[in-house]
Amino acid sequence: MNVIADPAHYPFPLMLLPYPYEALSPHIDPCTLHFHHDRHLKTYVENLNKTLAPYPDLHDWTLYQLLTHLEKLPPQIQKSVRNNGGGVFNHQLYFDSMTGVETKPGSVLLQAFENSFGSFGEWKSKMTEAATSVFGSGYAWLISNDDGTLRIVTTPNQDTPLPLRPLLLIDVWEHAYYLQYQNLRAEYIKNWFCVIDWDKVEDRYLGR
Ligand SMILES: [Fe+2]
């Protein structure tokens, strides 16, 4: 799924998980995935559609268009589209960035990590720091700059980093880990690295 070029528009569908609920165990358990996908993401999708329903002019706008032109929307729905549309975008990319099959960053990505952070290991430690430092609810992202270098950003709540080009993100809202890890966000972050789908990250980096 290319979430940036995704042609979907109102009424936005609930994406299917690209793997079975058990696929990410033991790093992310099926119960967490059920709640996260079937309840949290579903609610964002429903609320986004409810918000857009009375505005037929917006019914052919893609999620990317909505989120990158918030200022062009009627003022009374900007906040809801930002929160619920962001919730849909962020979760679709999050679920689509994980896999139960072991993958590794390829040579192109490894070179980019080396150029931008000194080494892959250094990126991992900076990404861990960023995800740990998000106060309250939000995300840590791996972003691709126009010149091919990489950087890390964090966003609060359901904000997206758009129009920057996201390659990968970790959801550090408590609902992403609390059922399995309780308050141990650091454990969840450590184990999340084991389920990253590096093939998808590379596809995004190469614009595929
Ligand atoms: Fe979430």
Short mmCIF file of C-alpha atoms and ligand atoms in Angstrom, two decimals:
data_model
loop_
_atom_site.label_atom_id
_atom_site.label_comp_id
_atom_site.label_asym_id
_atom_site.label_seq_id
_atom_site.Cartn_x
_atom_site.Cartn_y
_atom_site.Cartn_z
CA MET A 1 0.00 0.00 0.00
CA ASN A 2 1.39 3.40 -1.00
CA VAL A 3 -0.38 5.63 1.51
CA ILE A 4 0.71 8.81 -0.21
CA ALA A 5 -0.53 7.82 -3.67
CA ASP A 6 -3.54 5.92 -2.27
CA PRO A 7 -6.51 6.93 -4.51
CA ALA A 8 -9.12 6.10 -1.82
CA HIS A 9 -11.58 8.88 -0.99
CA TYR A 10 -14.85 9.30 0.92
CA PRO A 11 -16.24 7.01 2.22
CA PHE A 12 -12.82 5.81 3.37
CA PRO A 13 -12.63 2.04 3.92
CA LEU A 14 -11.12 0.32 6.95
CA MET A 15 -7.87 -1.16 5.65
CA LEU A 16 -7.34 -4.87 6.19
CA LEU A 17 -4.32 -5.82 8.25
CA PRO A 18 -1.69 -7.05 5.78
CA TYR A 19 -0.96 -10.09 8.04
CA PRO A 20 -2.85 -12.32 10.49
CA TYR A 21 -3.36 -10.97 14.05
CA GLU A 22 -0.92 -13.57 15.39
CA ALA A 23 1.83 -12.68 12.91
CA LEU A 24 3.74 -10.21 15.07
CA SER A 25 3.84 -12.33 18.24
CA PRO A 26 5.60 -12.32 20.60
CA HIS A 27 6.66 -8.73 19.89
CA ILE A 28 3.11 -7.40 19.46
CA ASP A 29 0.39 -9.74 20.64
CA PRO A 30 -2.91 -10.49 18.83
CA CYS A 31 -5.03 -8.85 21.52
CA THR A 32 -3.20 -5.52 21.12
CA LEU A 33 -3.54 -5.75 17.34
CA HIS A 34 -7.26 -6.55 17.54
CA PHE A 35 -7.96 -3.53 19.72
CA HIS A 36 -5.59 -1.27 17.84
CA HIS A 37 -6.91 -2.11 14.37
CA ASP A 38 -10.53 -3.16 14.96
CA ARG A 39 -11.38 -0.51 17.53
CA HIS A 40 -8.97 2.43 17.34
CA LEU A 41 -8.36 2.63 13.59
CA LYS A 42 -12.00 1.78 12.87
CA THR A 43 -13.14 4.69 15.04
CA TYR A 44 -10.85 7.12 13.22
CA VAL A 45 -12.21 5.92 9.86
CA GLU A 46 -15.83 6.25 11.02
CA ASN A 47 -15.29 9.70 12.51
CA LEU A 48 -13.50 10.94 9.39
CA ASN A 49 -16.37 9.73 7.18
CA LYS A 50 -18.94 11.26 9.53
CA THR A 51 -17.09 14.58 9.39
CA LEU A 52 -16.94 14.61 5.59
CA ALA A 53 -20.48 13.31 4.94
CA PRO A 54 -22.16 16.76 4.76
CA TYR A 55 -19.48 18.12 2.36
CA PRO A 56 -19.94 16.50 -1.11
CA ASP A 57 -17.30 18.82 -2.63
CA LEU A 58 -14.71 16.97 -0.55
CA HIS A 59 -15.86 13.46 -1.42
CA ASP A 60 -13.30 12.96 -4.18
CA TRP A 61 -10.37 14.26 -2.12
CA THR A 62 -7.79 11.65 -1.15
CA LEU A 63 -6.52 11.43 2.40
CA TYR A 64 -3.21 12.92 1.30
CA GLN A 65 -4.99 15.87 -0.32
CA LEU A 66 -7.11 16.50 2.76
CA LEU A 67 -4.16 16.37 5.15
CA THR A 68 -1.90 18.59 3.05
CA HIS A 69 -4.61 21.22 2.43
CA LEU A 70 -6.24 21.48 5.84
CA GLU A 71 -6.39 25.28 5.53
CA LYS A 72 -8.63 24.97 2.45
CA LEU A 73 -11.28 22.99 4.34
CA PRO A 74 -14.29 24.63 6.04
CA PRO A 75 -12.93 25.94 9.38
CA GLN A 76 -15.47 23.95 11.40
CA ILE A 77 -14.10 20.60 10.19
CA GLN A 78 -10.37 21.33 10.07
CA LYS A 79 -9.70 20.03 13.58
CA SER A 80 -11.67 16.83 13.06
CA VAL A 81 -10.02 16.08 9.71
CA ARG A 82 -6.61 16.79 11.23
CA ASN A 83 -7.26 14.42 14.16
CA ASN A 84 -9.31 11.69 12.51
CA GLY A 85 -7.75 11.89 9.04
CA GLY A 86 -4.33 11.93 10.68
CA GLY A 87 -5.41 8.93 12.78
CA VAL A 88 -6.31 7.02 9.62
CA PHE A 89 -3.14 7.98 7.74
CA ASN A 90 -0.79 7.28 10.64
CA HIS A 91 -2.33 3.91 11.51
CA GLN A 92 -2.47 2.70 7.92
CA LEU A 93 1.23 3.44 7.53
CA TYR A 94 2.05 1.96 10.95
CA PHE A 95 0.27 -1.35 10.30
CA ASP A 96 1.70 -1.47 6.79
CA SER A 97 5.26 -1.03 8.10
CA MET A 98 5.33 -4.26 10.12
CA THR A 99 5.63 -7.93 9.22
CA GLY A 100 5.97 -11.28 10.94
CA VAL A 101 8.62 -12.32 8.43
CA GLU A 102 12.17 -11.27 9.22
CA THR A 103 13.45 -8.61 6.83
CA LYS A 104 16.64 -6.56 6.82
CA PRO A 105 17.51 -3.14 5.42
CA GLY A 106 19.16 -3.55 2.00
CA SER A 107 22.39 -1.93 0.82
CA VAL A 108 20.70 1.24 -0.48
CA LEU A 109 19.04 1.94 2.86
CA LEU A 110 22.14 0.98 4.83
CA GLN A 111 24.13 3.51 2.83
CA ALA A 112 21.49 6.17 3.50
CA PHE A 113 21.63 5.39 7.25
CA GLU A 114 25.40 5.65 7.17
CA ASN A 115 25.35 8.96 5.29
CA SER A 116 22.71 10.48 7.55
CA PHE A 117 23.44 9.06 11.01
CA GLY A 118 26.93 7.55 10.79
CA SER A 119 25.62 3.98 10.98
CA PHE A 120 22.44 1.90 11.15
CA GLY A 121 23.11 1.30 14.86
CA GLU A 122 23.32 5.03 15.49
CA TRP A 123 19.98 5.56 13.74
CA LYS A 124 18.44 2.85 15.89
CA SER A 125 19.60 4.50 19.05
CA LYS A 126 18.42 7.97 17.89
CA MET A 127 15.05 6.53 16.83
CA THR A 128 14.71 4.87 20.26
CA GLU A 129 15.53 8.18 21.94
CA ALA A 130 12.98 10.03 19.82
CA ALA A 131 10.20 7.49 20.45
CA THR A 132 10.96 7.46 24.16
CA SER A 133 10.95 11.26 24.34
CA VAL A 134 7.44 11.79 22.88
CA PHE A 135 5.53 13.30 25.80
CA GLY A 136 2.05 11.81 26.02
CA SER A 137 0.68 10.42 22.76
CA GLY A 138 2.30 10.65 19.35
CA TYR A 139 4.72 9.14 16.88
CA ALA A 140 8.39 9.00 15.93
CA TRP A 141 9.08 8.96 12.20
CA LEU A 142 11.84 8.16 9.75
CA ILE A 143 11.66 10.76 6.97
CA SER A 144 13.31 10.87 3.57
CA ASN A 145 14.58 14.30 2.53
CA ASP A 146 14.55 15.46 -1.11
CA ASP A 147 18.30 14.84 -1.41
CA GLY A 148 17.96 11.22 -0.25
CA THR A 149 19.26 11.78 3.26
CA LEU A 150 17.19 10.59 6.19
CA ARG A 151 16.04 12.29 9.37
CA ILE A 152 13.91 11.56 12.43
CA VAL A 153 10.98 13.69 13.52
CA THR A 154 8.30 13.31 16.18
CA THR A 155 4.67 14.44 16.03
CA PRO A 156 2.13 14.85 18.85
CA ASN A 157 -1.39 13.40 18.94
CA GLN A 158 -2.51 12.37 15.42
CA ASP A 159 -0.53 15.01 13.56
CA THR A 160 1.31 13.79 10.47
CA PRO A 161 4.67 15.04 9.20
CA LEU A 162 3.17 15.65 5.72
CA PRO A 163 4.18 17.01 3.27
CA LEU A 164 7.52 15.55 4.40
CA ARG A 165 8.00 12.03 3.00
CA PRO A 166 7.56 9.39 5.73
CA LEU A 167 9.20 5.98 5.35
CA LEU A 168 8.45 4.45 8.74
CA LEU A 169 6.83 5.31 12.06
CA ILE A 170 6.30 3.95 15.52
CA ASP A 171 3.02 4.60 17.32
CA VAL A 172 3.75 5.44 20.96
CA TRP A 173 0.18 6.10 22.06
CA GLU A 174 -0.43 3.92 25.11
CA HIS A 175 -3.09 1.96 23.20
CA ALA A 176 -0.28 0.65 20.94
CA TYR A 177 1.37 -1.26 23.80
CA TYR A 178 -0.47 -0.98 27.11
CA LEU A 179 -2.37 -4.29 26.95
CA GLN A 180 0.86 -6.24 26.51
CA TYR A 181 3.57 -4.05 28.00
CA GLN A 182 1.58 -1.96 30.50
CA ASN A 183 3.66 1.17 31.13
CA LEU A 184 6.91 -0.23 29.68
CA ARG A 185 7.13 1.86 26.54
CA ALA A 186 10.88 1.19 26.27
CA GLU A 187 10.29 -2.60 25.98
CA TYR A 188 7.69 -2.08 23.27
CA ILE A 189 10.05 0.20 21.32
CA LYS A 190 12.89 -2.33 21.60
CA ASN A 191 10.69 -5.14 20.27
CA TRP A 192 9.08 -3.03 17.54
CA PHE A 193 12.45 -2.98 15.72
CA CYS A 194 12.07 -6.78 15.29
CA VAL A 195 8.86 -6.46 13.24
CA ILE A 196 9.79 -3.62 10.86
CA ASP A 197 9.07 -4.50 7.24
CA TRP A 198 12.29 -3.25 5.65
CA ASP A 199 11.13 -4.23 2.15
CA LYS A 200 8.25 -1.76 2.44
CA VAL A 201 10.55 0.92 3.88
CA GLU A 202 12.91 0.47 0.93
CA ASP A 203 10.00 0.62 -1.55
CA ARG A 204 8.95 3.95 -0.05
CA TYR A 205 12.52 5.24 -0.08
CA LEU A 206 12.86 4.36 -3.76
CA GLY A 207 9.41 5.80 -4.56
CA ARG A 208 7.94 2.41 -5.51
FE FE B 1 -2.49 3.87 17.53
#
